[in-house]
Amino acid sequence: MNEILVLGAGVVGMATAYALARKGFKVTVVDAASGPAEAGASFGNGAQLSYFYTDAMASPSLVANLPKYMLGLDPAFRVRISLSPSFIAWGMRFLANSTQHAFERNTIDILKLALESRSAISEFSGKMEFDYTRTGKLTLYSNNEGLEKARELTSLKNQFGAHQAVLTRDQALEREPALEGYGHEFAGAVWSPFDEAGDSRLFCRNLQELLERDYGVIFRFDSRICRLLTRANAMVGVTTEIDQIECTCAVICLGAWTATIAKTAGLRLPIWPVQGYSLTIPALASAPTASITDTARKTVFCRIGDKLRIAGLADIGDAQGGFREERFRALLQTAKGIFPRAGIYEGNVNAWTGLRPVTPDSRPIVGKTKIKGLFLNCGHGSLGWTLSMATANRLAESLAP
Ligand SMILES: Cc1cc2nc3c(=O)[nH]c(=O)nc-3n(C[C@H](O)[C@H](O)[C@H](O)COP(=O)(O)OP(=O)(O)OC[C@H]3O[C@@H](n4cnc5c(N)ncnc54)[C@H](O)[C@@H]3O)c2cc1C
């Protein structure tokens, strides 16, 4: 049986381990943290399984707003230019992907991946618990101009398999009565009836149990990888802080840390960390049942069991991953302004920050590298939970004998 190392136990690494184990590979997963989805973006993300809202990050509207983001005038989005050559190279490619044509092409490519994930993730609903709900999602637009642009994109996405509908304000209120408590004006919404939600951390924890029990997958936690070892352009192992693990086959699924580790084998990958924050609070009865994305404030609301997960903010350029109190406060204030009575904002607030591993075109990087035996499944950006099963299956398909 072929042996393979999966580097990283975030949701992408765990999905990869599952897809490979099902193909008959003998899988070992290595991660620096003490358990799956403990230390990366899969711990506290927005929880949305956003199969139809797949808009790429690089877009004409982002470029139009760039001066505002660079001057710190938008609480949700910050861009600080870093002089590092890898940031400049990434930024140039990001800008090249910001034309309308590239934005639409990238959004459709991600949609196709998301649709592949949908059936694969729903298969787990009978197998294990991860606060999975089929709630649908409302994406709110504050003005008619934004709604009209969304209408055009919606009709394009629907040609490729999405099932989105544009709703007037009244139709949105009928669909989600909790919008009565929405703290701002909105012109209308896009309704994605088949979007879902679930806790990716819980998914990873329960998937670990299933992988150990049913497939004999081995987990090596508390093992920080320092470098990849190659000989004659082929994988021979990895060194960790404590030892060396031999292998002829490995997949890098290290989220925002992928580029750093790939560099130790001479690979340059265009993945930049974009920092975000979330808070989890007890939900009140007046919380929305459907997932909500507030496009004007770039904030998402999603129920996870009896809790409400609120996520947002995108800090590009100088994201080091450290928790910044003032940025978290900005999200908290924004959330309270949007749905003041949706949850208990005082006392029980669970604060978190994480790094989205973003590529210039927002598309994950999946497949082989120039090094024999070394593969990639990384760069899932803002949609790694949603896309995890699709990219894992694609990778496993390409590796299967
Ligand atoms: C605020 C926010 C909201 C989001 N909301 C959503 C959402 O609603 N829906 C959605 O689909 N996606 C969302 N995302 C994106 C999603 O969370 C990520 O794309 C996804 O979690 C990436 O998964 P990953 O496994 O690639 O990386 P991670 O989850 O970051 O996992 C990387 C793993 O690598 C390990 N690691 C790192 N370095 C080393 C090393 N040297 N040695 C060993 N192990 C190492 C870490 O411990 C970690 O376990 C959001 C992200 C953020 C930040």
JSON list of N, CA and C and ligand atoms in Angstrom, two decimals, residues 8-13 30-33 35 37-50 223-226 253-257 261 274-278 300 311-313 352 354-357 377-378 380-387, ligand 1:
[
{"chain": "A", "resi": 8, "resn": "GLY", "atom": "N", "xyz": [-0.25, 19.07, 7.92]},
{"chain": "A", "resi": 8, "resn": "GLY", "atom": "CA", "xyz": [-1.28, 20.02, 8.33]},
{"chain": "A", "resi": 8, "resn": "GLY", "atom": "C", "xyz": [-2.60, 19.32, 8.62]},
{"chain": "A", "resi": 9, "resn": "ALA", "atom": "N", "xyz": [-3.17, 19.64, 9.79]},
{"chain": "A", "resi": 9, "resn": "ALA", "atom": "CA", "xyz": [-4.44, 19.01, 10.20]},
{"chain": "A", "resi": 9, "resn": "ALA", "atom": "C", "xyz": [-5.53, 20.06, 10.38]},
{"chain": "A", "resi": 10, "resn": "GLY", "atom": "N", "xyz": [-5.50, 21.09, 9.51]},
{"chain": "A", "resi": 10, "resn": "GLY", "atom": "CA", "xyz": [-6.66, 21.98, 9.41]},
{"chain": "A", "resi": 10, "resn": "GLY", "atom": "C", "xyz": [-7.72, 21.24, 8.60]},
{"chain": "A", "resi": 11, "resn": "VAL", "atom": "N", "xyz": [-8.79, 21.93, 8.25]},
{"chain": "A", "resi": 11, "resn": "VAL", "atom": "CA", "xyz": [-9.88, 21.23, 7.56]},
{"chain": "A", "resi": 11, "resn": "VAL", "atom": "C", "xyz": [-9.43, 20.70, 6.19]},
{"chain": "A", "resi": 12, "resn": "VAL", "atom": "N", "xyz": [-8.48, 21.39, 5.56]},
{"chain": "A", "resi": 12, "resn": "VAL", "atom": "CA", "xyz": [-8.01, 20.92, 4.25]},
{"chain": "A", "resi": 12, "resn": "VAL", "atom": "C", "xyz": [-7.16, 19.66, 4.41]},
{"chain": "A", "resi": 13, "resn": "GLY", "atom": "N", "xyz": [-6.27, 19.65, 5.41]},
{"chain": "A", "resi": 13, "resn": "GLY", "atom": "CA", "xyz": [-5.46, 18.46, 5.65]},
{"chain": "A", "resi": 13, "resn": "GLY", "atom": "C", "xyz": [-6.31, 17.28, 6.07]},
{"chain": "A", "resi": 30, "resn": "VAL", "atom": "N", "xyz": [0.61, 15.09, 10.03]},
{"chain": "A", "resi": 30, "resn": "VAL", "atom": "CA", "xyz": [1.57, 15.74, 10.94]},
{"chain": "A", "resi": 30, "resn": "VAL", "atom": "C", "xyz": [1.12, 17.18, 11.17]},
{"chain": "A", "resi": 31, "resn": "ASP", "atom": "N", "xyz": [1.08, 17.61, 12.42]},
{"chain": "A", "resi": 31, "resn": "ASP", "atom": "CA", "xyz": [0.69, 19.00, 12.70]},
{"chain": "A", "resi": 31, "resn": "ASP", "atom": "C", "xyz": [1.42, 19.50, 13.95]},
{"chain": "A", "resi": 32, "resn": "ALA", "atom": "N", "xyz": [1.68, 20.81, 13.95]},
{"chain": "A", "resi": 32, "resn": "ALA", "atom": "CA", "xyz": [2.39, 21.43, 15.08]},
{"chain": "A", "resi": 32, "resn": "ALA", "atom": "C", "xyz": [1.50, 21.53, 16.32]},
{"chain": "A", "resi": 33, "resn": "ALA", "atom": "N", "xyz": [0.20, 21.58, 16.13]},
{"chain": "A", "resi": 33, "resn": "ALA", "atom": "CA", "xyz": [-0.71, 21.80, 17.26]},
{"chain": "A", "resi": 33, "resn": "ALA", "atom": "C", "xyz": [-1.01, 20.49, 17.99]},
{"chain": "A", "resi": 35, "resn": "GLY", "atom": "N", "xyz": [-3.94, 19.11, 18.35]},
{"chain": "A", "resi": 35, "resn": "GLY", "atom": "CA", "xyz": [-5.10, 18.39, 17.81]},
{"chain": "A", "resi": 35, "resn": "GLY", "atom": "C", "xyz": [-5.47, 18.99, 16.46]},
{"chain": "A", "resi": 37, "resn": "ALA", "atom": "N", "xyz": [-7.34, 21.16, 13.65]},
{"chain": "A", "resi": 37, "resn": "ALA", "atom": "CA", "xyz": [-8.00, 22.49, 13.59]},
{"chain": "A", "resi": 37, "resn": "ALA", "atom": "C", "xyz": [-7.85, 23.27, 14.90]},
{"chain": "A", "resi": 38, "resn": "GLU", "atom": "N", "xyz": [-6.71, 23.13, 15.53]},
{"chain": "A", "resi": 38, "resn": "GLU", "atom": "CA", "xyz": [-6.50, 23.84, 16.81]},
{"chain": "A", "resi": 38, "resn": "GLU", "atom": "C", "xyz": [-5.86, 25.20, 16.60]},
{"chain": "A", "resi": 39, "resn": "ALA", "atom": "N", "xyz": [-4.93, 25.29, 15.62]},
{"chain": "A", "resi": 39, "resn": "ALA", "atom": "CA", "xyz": [-4.09, 26.48, 15.58]},
{"chain": "A", "resi": 39, "resn": "ALA", "atom": "C", "xyz": [-4.25, 27.32, 14.32]},
{"chain": "A", "resi": 40, "resn": "GLY", "atom": "N", "xyz": [-5.08, 26.89, 13.38]},
{"chain": "A", "resi": 40, "resn": "GLY", "atom": "CA", "xyz": [-5.16, 27.63, 12.12]},
{"chain": "A", "resi": 40, "resn": "GLY", "atom": "C", "xyz": [-6.53, 28.21, 11.87]},
{"chain": "A", "resi": 41, "resn": "ALA", "atom": "N", "xyz": [-6.79, 28.53, 10.60]},
{"chain": "A", "resi": 41, "resn": "ALA", "atom": "CA", "xyz": [-8.03, 29.21, 10.22]},
{"chain": "A", "resi": 41, "resn": "ALA", "atom": "C", "xyz": [-9.27, 28.33, 10.42]},
{"chain": "A", "resi": 42, "resn": "SER", "atom": "N", "xyz": [-9.06, 27.02, 10.50]},
{"chain": "A", "resi": 42, "resn": "SER", "atom": "CA", "xyz": [-10.22, 26.13, 10.62]},
{"chain": "A", "resi": 42, "resn": "SER", "atom": "C", "xyz": [-10.82, 26.11, 12.02]},
{"chain": "A", "resi": 43, "resn": "PHE", "atom": "N", "xyz": [-10.19, 26.79, 12.95]},
{"chain": "A", "resi": 43, "resn": "PHE", "atom": "CA", "xyz": [-10.67, 26.78, 14.34]},
{"chain": "A", "resi": 43, "resn": "PHE", "atom": "C", "xyz": [-11.94, 27.62, 14.50]},
{"chain": "A", "resi": 44, "resn": "GLY", "atom": "N", "xyz": [-11.89, 28.87, 14.04]},
{"chain": "A", "resi": 44, "resn": "GLY", "atom": "CA", "xyz": [-13.00, 29.79, 14.39]},
{"chain": "A", "resi": 44, "resn": "GLY", "atom": "C", "xyz": [-13.54, 30.56, 13.21]},
{"chain": "A", "resi": 45, "resn": "ASN", "atom": "N", "xyz": [-13.51, 29.97, 12.03]},
{"chain": "A", "resi": 45, "resn": "ASN", "atom": "CA", "xyz": [-13.96, 30.73, 10.84]},
{"chain": "A", "resi": 45, "resn": "ASN", "atom": "C", "xyz": [-15.47, 30.98, 10.86]},
{"chain": "A", "resi": 46, "resn": "GLY", "atom": "N", "xyz": [-15.96, 31.59, 9.78]},
{"chain": "A", "resi": 46, "resn": "GLY", "atom": "CA", "xyz": [-17.36, 32.02, 9.74]},
{"chain": "A", "resi": 46, "resn": "GLY", "atom": "C", "xyz": [-18.38, 30.90, 9.68]},
{"chain": "A", "resi": 47, "resn": "ALA", "atom": "N", "xyz": [-17.93, 29.65, 9.53]},
{"chain": "A", "resi": 47, "resn": "ALA", "atom": "CA", "xyz": [-18.79, 28.45, 9.59]},
{"chain": "A", "resi": 47, "resn": "ALA", "atom": "C", "xyz": [-19.73, 28.29, 8.39]},
{"chain": "A", "resi": 48, "resn": "GLN", "atom": "N", "xyz": [-19.65, 29.19, 7.44]},
{"chain": "A", "resi": 48, "resn": "GLN", "atom": "CA", "xyz": [-20.57, 29.10, 6.30]},
{"chain": "A", "resi": 48, "resn": "GLN", "atom": "C", "xyz": [-20.06, 28.10, 5.27]},
{"chain": "A", "resi": 49, "resn": "LEU", "atom": "N", "xyz": [-20.94, 27.24, 4.83]},
{"chain": "A", "resi": 49, "resn": "LEU", "atom": "CA", "xyz": [-20.65, 26.38, 3.68]},
{"chain": "A", "resi": 49, "resn": "LEU", "atom": "C", "xyz": [-21.29, 27.10, 2.49]},
{"chain": "A", "resi": 50, "resn": "SER", "atom": "N", "xyz": [-20.44, 27.94, 1.90]},
{"chain": "A", "resi": 50, "resn": "SER", "atom": "CA", "xyz": [-20.94, 28.95, 0.98]},
{"chain": "A", "resi": 50, "resn": "SER", "atom": "C", "xyz": [-20.81, 28.45, -0.45]},
{"chain": "A", "resi": 223, "resn": "SER", "atom": "N", "xyz": [4.09, 18.30, 16.49]},
{"chain": "A", "resi": 223, "resn": "SER", "atom": "CA", "xyz": [5.27, 18.07, 15.64]},
{"chain": "A", "resi": 223, "resn": "SER", "atom": "C", "xyz": [5.40, 19.20, 14.63]},
{"chain": "A", "resi": 224, "resn": "ARG", "atom": "N", "xyz": [6.12, 20.23, 15.00]},
{"chain": "A", "resi": 224, "resn": "ARG", "atom": "CA", "xyz": [6.28, 21.38, 14.10]},
{"chain": "A", "resi": 224, "resn": "ARG", "atom": "C", "xyz": [7.28, 21.05, 13.00]},
{"chain": "A", "resi": 225, "resn": "ILE", "atom": "N", "xyz": [6.84, 21.16, 11.76]},
{"chain": "A", "resi": 225, "resn": "ILE", "atom": "CA", "xyz": [7.73, 20.88, 10.63]},
{"chain": "A", "resi": 225, "resn": "ILE", "atom": "C", "xyz": [8.65, 22.07, 10.40]},
{"chain": "A", "resi": 226, "resn": "CYS", "atom": "N", "xyz": [9.94, 21.78, 10.27]},
{"chain": "A", "resi": 226, "resn": "CYS", "atom": "CA", "xyz": [10.90, 22.87, 10.03]},
{"chain": "A", "resi": 226, "resn": "CYS", "atom": "C", "xyz": [11.27, 22.96, 8.56]},
{"chain": "A", "resi": 253, "resn": "CYS", "atom": "N", "xyz": [-0.56, 20.89, 3.26]},
{"chain": "A", "resi": 253, "resn": "CYS", "atom": "CA", "xyz": [-1.88, 21.50, 3.54]},
{"chain": "A", "resi": 253, "resn": "CYS", "atom": "C", "xyz": [-1.71, 22.41, 4.76]},
{"chain": "A", "resi": 254, "resn": "LEU", "atom": "N", "xyz": [-0.78, 23.33, 4.68]},
{"chain": "A", "resi": 254, "resn": "LEU", "atom": "CA", "xyz": [-0.42, 24.10, 5.86]},
{"chain": "A", "resi": 254, "resn": "LEU", "atom": "C", "xyz": [-1.05, 25.50, 5.87]},
{"chain": "A", "resi": 255, "resn": "GLY", "atom": "N", "xyz": [-2.13, 25.68, 5.14]},
{"chain": "A", "resi": 255, "resn": "GLY", "atom": "CA", "xyz": [-2.86, 26.95, 5.17]},
{"chain": "A", "resi": 255, "resn": "GLY", "atom": "C", "xyz": [-1.93, 28.12, 4.93]},
{"chain": "A", "resi": 256, "resn": "ALA", "atom": "N", "xyz": [-2.02, 29.12, 5.80]},
{"chain": "A", "resi": 256, "resn": "ALA", "atom": "CA", "xyz": [-1.24, 30.35, 5.62]},
{"chain": "A", "resi": 256, "resn": "ALA", "atom": "C", "xyz": [0.26, 30.14, 5.82]},
{"chain": "A", "resi": 257, "resn": "TRP", "atom": "N", "xyz": [0.65, 28.98, 6.33]},
{"chain": "A", "resi": 257, "resn": "TRP", "atom": "CA", "xyz": [2.09, 28.69, 6.55]},
{"chain": "A", "resi": 257, "resn": "TRP", "atom": "C", "xyz": [2.69, 27.89, 5.40]},
{"chain": "A", "resi": 261, "resn": "ILE", "atom": "N", "xyz": [6.99, 26.90, 4.36]},
{"chain": "A", "resi": 261, "resn": "ILE", "atom": "CA", "xyz": [7.55, 25.54, 4.38]},
{"chain": "A", "resi": 261, "resn": "ILE", "atom": "C", "xyz": [7.90, 25.09, 2.96]},
{"chain": "A", "resi": 274, "resn": "VAL", "atom": "N", "xyz": [-4.25, 36.69, 4.95]},
{"chain": "A", "resi": 274, "resn": "VAL", "atom": "CA", "xyz": [-5.16, 37.82, 5.14]},
{"chain": "A", "resi": 274, "resn": "VAL", "atom": "C", "xyz": [-5.89, 37.58, 6.46]},
{"chain": "A", "resi": 275, "resn": "GLN", "atom": "N", "xyz": [-5.63, 38.47, 7.40]},
{"chain": "A", "resi": 275, "resn": "GLN", "atom": "CA", "xyz": [-6.09, 38.21, 8.77]},
{"chain": "A", "resi": 275, "resn": "GLN", "atom": "C", "xyz": [-7.56, 38.60, 8.97]},
{"chain": "A", "resi": 276, "resn": "GLY", "atom": "N", "xyz": [-8.28, 37.73, 9.66]},
{"chain": "A", "resi": 276, "resn": "GLY", "atom": "CA", "xyz": [-9.67, 38.02, 10.00]},
{"chain": "A", "resi": 276, "resn": "GLY", "atom": "C", "xyz": [-9.93, 37.71, 11.47]},
{"chain": "A", "resi": 277, "resn": "TYR", "atom": "N", "xyz": [-11.13, 38.02, 11.91]},
{"chain": "A", "resi": 277, "resn": "TYR", "atom": "CA", "xyz": [-11.49, 37.81, 13.33]},
{"chain": "A", "resi": 277, "resn": "TYR", "atom": "C", "xyz": [-12.88, 37.19, 13.41]},
{"chain": "A", "resi": 278, "resn": "SER", "atom": "N", "xyz": [-13.15, 36.54, 14.52]},
{"chain": "A", "resi": 278, "resn": "SER", "atom": "CA", "xyz": [-14.53, 36.11, 14.74]},
{"chain": "A", "resi": 278, "resn": "SER", "atom": "C", "xyz": [-14.86, 36.21, 16.21]},
{"chain": "A", "resi": 300, "resn": "VAL", "atom": "N", "xyz": [-20.16, 38.32, 8.45]},
{"chain": "A", "resi": 300, "resn": "VAL", "atom": "CA", "xyz": [-21.08, 37.19, 8.29]},
{"chain": "A", "resi": 300, "resn": "VAL", "atom": "C", "xyz": [-21.61, 36.72, 9.65]},
{"chain": "A", "resi": 311, "resn": "ALA", "atom": "N", "xyz": [-18.21, 36.66, 11.90]},
{"chain": "A", "resi": 311, "resn": "ALA", "atom": "CA", "xyz": [-16.82, 36.75, 11.41]},
{"chain": "A", "resi": 311, "resn": "ALA", "atom": "C", "xyz": [-16.69, 37.87, 10.41]},
{"chain": "A", "resi": 312, "resn": "GLY", "atom": "N", "xyz": [-15.48, 38.40, 10.34]},
{"chain": "A", "resi": 312, "resn": "GLY", "atom": "CA", "xyz": [-15.23, 39.48, 9.38]},
{"chain": "A", "resi": 312, "resn": "GLY", "atom": "C", "xyz": [-13.82, 40.01, 9.47]},
{"chain": "A", "resi": 313, "resn": "LEU", "atom": "N", "xyz": [-13.62, 41.18, 8.92]},
{"chain": "A", "resi": 313, "resn": "LEU", "atom": "CA", "xyz": [-12.34, 41.90, 8.82]},
{"chain": "A", "resi": 313, "resn": "LEU", "atom": "C", "xyz": [-11.37, 41.18, 7.88]},
{"chain": "A", "resi": 352, "resn": "TRP", "atom": "N", "xyz": [-11.57, 35.44, 18.59]},
{"chain": "A", "resi": 352, "resn": "TRP", "atom": "CA", "xyz": [-10.60, 34.62, 17.85]},
{"chain": "A", "resi": 352, "resn": "TRP", "atom": "C", "xyz": [-10.07, 35.39, 16.64]},
{"chain": "A", "resi": 354, "resn": "GLY", "atom": "N", "xyz": [-7.68, 34.61, 12.87]},
{"chain": "A", "resi": 354, "resn": "GLY", "atom": "CA", "xyz": [-7.07, 33.58, 12.02]},
{"chain": "A", "resi": 354, "resn": "GLY", "atom": "C", "xyz": [-6.63, 34.17, 10.70]},
{"chain": "A", "resi": 355, "resn": "LEU", "atom": "N", "xyz": [-5.84, 33.37, 9.98]},
{"chain": "A", "resi": 355, "resn": "LEU", "atom": "CA", "xyz": [-5.27, 33.83, 8.71]},
{"chain": "A", "resi": 355, "resn": "LEU", "atom": "C", "xyz": [-5.85, 33.06, 7.53]},
{"chain": "A", "resi": 356, "resn": "ARG", "atom": "N", "xyz": [-6.44, 33.79, 6.59]},
{"chain": "A", "resi": 356, "resn": "ARG", "atom": "CA", "xyz": [-6.91, 33.15, 5.35]},
{"chain": "A", "resi": 356, "resn": "ARG", "atom": "C", "xyz": [-5.71, 33.00, 4.41]},
{"chain": "A", "resi": 357, "resn": "PRO", "atom": "N", "xyz": [-5.50, 31.80, 3.87]},
{"chain": "A", "resi": 357, "resn": "PRO", "atom": "CA", "xyz": [-4.38, 31.63, 2.93]},
{"chain": "A", "resi": 357, "resn": "PRO", "atom": "C", "xyz": [-4.82, 32.00, 1.51]},
{"chain": "A", "resi": 377, "resn": "ASN", "atom": "N", "xyz": [-2.12, 21.02, -1.61]},
{"chain": "A", "resi": 377, "resn": "ASN", "atom": "CA", "xyz": [-3.56, 21.28, -1.49]},
{"chain": "A", "resi": 377, "resn": "ASN", "atom": "C", "xyz": [-3.65, 22.46, -0.54]},
{"chain": "A", "resi": 378, "resn": "CYS", "atom": "N", "xyz": [-3.63, 23.66, -1.10]},
{"chain": "A", "resi": 378, "resn": "CYS", "atom": "CA", "xyz": [-3.45, 24.84, -0.25]},
{"chain": "A", "resi": 378, "resn": "CYS", "atom": "C", "xyz": [-4.01, 26.09, -0.95]},
{"chain": "A", "resi": 380, "resn": "HIS", "atom": "N", "xyz": [-6.67, 28.16, 0.04]},
{"chain": "A", "resi": 380, "resn": "HIS", "atom": "CA", "xyz": [-8.14, 28.14, -0.06]},
{"chain": "A", "resi": 380, "resn": "HIS", "atom": "C", "xyz": [-8.80, 29.47, 0.34]},
{"chain": "A", "resi": 381, "resn": "GLY", "atom": "N", "xyz": [-8.00, 30.43, 0.76]},
{"chain": "A", "resi": 381, "resn": "GLY", "atom": "CA", "xyz": [-8.52, 31.79, 1.00]},
{"chain": "A", "resi": 381, "resn": "GLY", "atom": "C", "xyz": [-9.70, 31.84, 1.95]},
{"chain": "A", "resi": 382, "resn": "SER", "atom": "N", "xyz": [-10.74, 32.56, 1.52]},
{"chain": "A", "resi": 382, "resn": "SER", "atom": "CA", "xyz": [-11.91, 32.81, 2.38]},
{"chain": "A", "resi": 382, "resn": "SER", "atom": "C", "xyz": [-12.89, 31.65, 2.37]},
{"chain": "A", "resi": 383, "resn": "LEU", "atom": "N", "xyz": [-12.59, 30.59, 1.61]},
{"chain": "A", "resi": 383, "resn": "LEU", "atom": "CA", "xyz": [-13.60, 29.53, 1.44]},
{"chain": "A", "resi": 383, "resn": "LEU", "atom": "C", "xyz": [-13.07, 28.12, 1.68]},
{"chain": "A", "resi": 384, "resn": "GLY", "atom": "N", "xyz": [-12.07, 27.99, 2.54]},
{"chain": "A", "resi": 384, "resn": "GLY", "atom": "CA", "xyz": [-11.44, 26.69, 2.72]},
{"chain": "A", "resi": 384, "resn": "GLY", "atom": "C", "xyz": [-12.35, 25.62, 3.31]},
{"chain": "A", "resi": 385, "resn": "TRP", "atom": "N", "xyz": [-13.23, 26.01, 4.19]},
{"chain": "A", "resi": 385, "resn": "TRP", "atom": "CA", "xyz": [-14.18, 25.04, 4.78]},
{"chain": "A", "resi": 385, "resn": "TRP", "atom": "C", "xyz": [-15.11, 24.55, 3.67]},
{"chain": "A", "resi": 386, "resn": "THR", "atom": "N", "xyz": [-15.62, 25.50, 2.89]},
{"chain": "A", "resi": 386, "resn": "THR", "atom": "CA", "xyz": [-16.54, 25.16, 1.80]},
{"chain": "A", "resi": 386, "resn": "THR", "atom": "C", "xyz": [-15.88, 24.25, 0.75]},
{"chain": "A", "resi": 387, "resn": "LEU", "atom": "N", "xyz": [-14.64, 24.56, 0.40]},
{"chain": "A", "resi": 387, "resn": "LEU", "atom": "CA", "xyz": [-13.99, 23.87, -0.73]},
{"chain": "A", "resi": 387, "resn": "LEU", "atom": "C", "xyz": [-13.20, 22.64, -0.32]},
{"chain": "B", "resi": 1, "resn": "LIG", "atom": "C1", "xyz": [-12.25, 35.23, 9.83]},
{"chain": "B", "resi": 1, "resn": "LIG", "atom": "C2", "xyz": [-12.37, 34.09, 8.86]},
{"chain": "B", "resi": 1, "resn": "LIG", "atom": "C3", "xyz": [-13.62, 33.67, 8.44]},
{"chain": "B", "resi": 1, "resn": "LIG", "atom": "C4", "xyz": [-13.74, 32.62, 7.53]},
{"chain": "B", "resi": 1, "resn": "LIG", "atom": "N1", "xyz": [-15.00, 32.18, 7.20]},
{"chain": "B", "resi": 1, "resn": "LIG", "atom": "C5", "xyz": [-15.13, 31.12, 6.35]},
{"chain": "B", "resi": 1, "resn": "LIG", "atom": "C6", "xyz": [-16.42, 30.61, 6.05]},
{"chain": "B", "resi": 1, "resn": "LIG", "atom": "O1", "xyz": [-17.44, 31.08, 6.55]},
{"chain": "B", "resi": 1, "resn": "LIG", "atom": "N2", "xyz": [-16.51, 29.58, 5.17]},
{"chain": "B", "resi": 1, "resn": "LIG", "atom": "C7", "xyz": [-15.40, 29.02, 4.59]},
{"chain": "B", "resi": 1, "resn": "LIG", "atom": "O2", "xyz": [-15.54, 28.11, 3.77]},
{"chain": "B", "resi": 1, "resn": "LIG", "atom": "N3", "xyz": [-14.15, 29.44, 4.91]},
{"chain": "B", "resi": 1, "resn": "LIG", "atom": "C8", "xyz": [-14.00, 30.49, 5.76]},
{"chain": "B", "resi": 1, "resn": "LIG", "atom": "N4", "xyz": [-12.74, 30.94, 6.08]},
{"chain": "B", "resi": 1, "resn": "LIG", "atom": "C9", "xyz": [-11.58, 30.37, 5.41]},
{"chain": "B", "resi": 1, "resn": "LIG", "atom": "C10", "xyz": [-11.18, 29.02, 6.01]},
{"chain": "B", "resi": 1, "resn": "LIG", "atom": "O3", "xyz": [-11.21, 29.08, 7.42]},
{"chain": "B", "resi": 1, "resn": "LIG", "atom": "C11", "xyz": [-9.77, 28.63, 5.54]},
{"chain": "B", "resi": 1, "resn": "LIG", "atom": "O4", "xyz": [-9.68, 28.74, 4.14]},
{"chain": "B", "resi": 1, "resn": "LIG", "atom": "C12", "xyz": [-9.46, 27.19, 5.94]},
{"chain": "B", "resi": 1, "resn": "LIG", "atom": "O5", "xyz": [-9.67, 27.01, 7.31]},
{"chain": "B", "resi": 1, "resn": "LIG", "atom": "C13", "xyz": [-8.02, 26.83, 5.57]},
{"chain": "B", "resi": 1, "resn": "LIG", "atom": "O6", "xyz": [-7.82, 25.53, 6.03]},
{"chain": "B", "resi": 1, "resn": "LIG", "atom": "P1", "xyz": [-6.37, 24.89, 6.01]},
{"chain": "B", "resi": 1, "resn": "LIG", "atom": "O7", "xyz": [-6.50, 23.52, 6.52]},
{"chain": "B", "resi": 1, "resn": "LIG", "atom": "O8", "xyz": [-5.77, 25.11, 4.65]},
{"chain": "B", "resi": 1, "resn": "LIG", "atom": "O9", "xyz": [-5.51, 25.81, 6.98]},
{"chain": "B", "resi": 1, "resn": "LIG", "atom": "P2", "xyz": [-5.54, 25.91, 8.57]},
{"chain": "B", "resi": 1, "resn": "LIG", "atom": "O10", "xyz": [-6.87, 25.64, 9.12]},
{"chain": "B", "resi": 1, "resn": "LIG", "atom": "O11", "xyz": [-4.93, 27.24, 8.88]},
{"chain": "B", "resi": 1, "resn": "LIG", "atom": "O12", "xyz": [-4.60, 24.74, 9.03]},
{"chain": "B", "resi": 1, "resn": "LIG", "atom": "C14", "xyz": [-3.21, 24.80, 8.85]},
{"chain": "B", "resi": 1, "resn": "LIG", "atom": "C15", "xyz": [-2.61, 23.79, 9.83]},
{"chain": "B", "resi": 1, "resn": "LIG", "atom": "O13", "xyz": [-1.19, 23.78, 9.62]},
{"chain": "B", "resi": 1, "resn": "LIG", "atom": "C16", "xyz": [-0.58, 23.65, 10.88]},
{"chain": "B", "resi": 1, "resn": "LIG", "atom": "N5", "xyz": [0.80, 24.15, 10.76]},
{"chain": "B", "resi": 1, "resn": "LIG", "atom": "C17", "xyz": [1.22, 25.38, 10.43]},
{"chain": "B", "resi": 1, "resn": "LIG", "atom": "N6", "xyz": [2.55, 25.44, 10.37]},
{"chain": "B", "resi": 1, "resn": "LIG", "atom": "C18", "xyz": [2.99, 24.21, 10.69]},
{"chain": "B", "resi": 1, "resn": "LIG", "atom": "C19", "xyz": [4.29, 23.61, 10.79]},
{"chain": "B", "resi": 1, "resn": "LIG", "atom": "N7", "xyz": [5.42, 24.31, 10.55]},
{"chain": "B", "resi": 1, "resn": "LIG", "atom": "N8", "xyz": [4.37, 22.31, 11.13]},
{"chain": "B", "resi": 1, "resn": "LIG", "atom": "C20", "xyz": [3.25, 21.56, 11.35]},
{"chain": "B", "resi": 1, "resn": "LIG", "atom": "N9", "xyz": [2.01, 22.07, 11.28]},
{"chain": "B", "resi": 1, "resn": "LIG", "atom": "C21", "xyz": [1.87, 23.38, 10.95]},
{"chain": "B", "resi": 1, "resn": "LIG", "atom": "C22", "xyz": [-1.44, 24.45, 11.83]},
{"chain": "B", "resi": 1, "resn": "LIG", "atom": "O14", "xyz": [-1.26, 24.01, 13.17]},
{"chain": "B", "resi": 1, "resn": "LIG", "atom": "C23", "xyz": [-2.83, 24.15, 11.28]},
{"chain": "B", "resi": 1, "resn": "LIG", "atom": "O15", "xyz": [-3.44, 23.06, 11.94]},
{"chain": "B", "resi": 1, "resn": "LIG", "atom": "C24", "xyz": [-12.58, 32.00, 7.00]},
{"chain": "B", "resi": 1, "resn": "LIG", "atom": "C25", "xyz": [-11.32, 32.39, 7.46]},
{"chain": "B", "resi": 1, "resn": "LIG", "atom": "C26", "xyz": [-11.19, 33.41, 8.37]},
{"chain": "B", "resi": 1, "resn": "LIG", "atom": "C27", "xyz": [-9.83, 33.81, 8.86]}
]
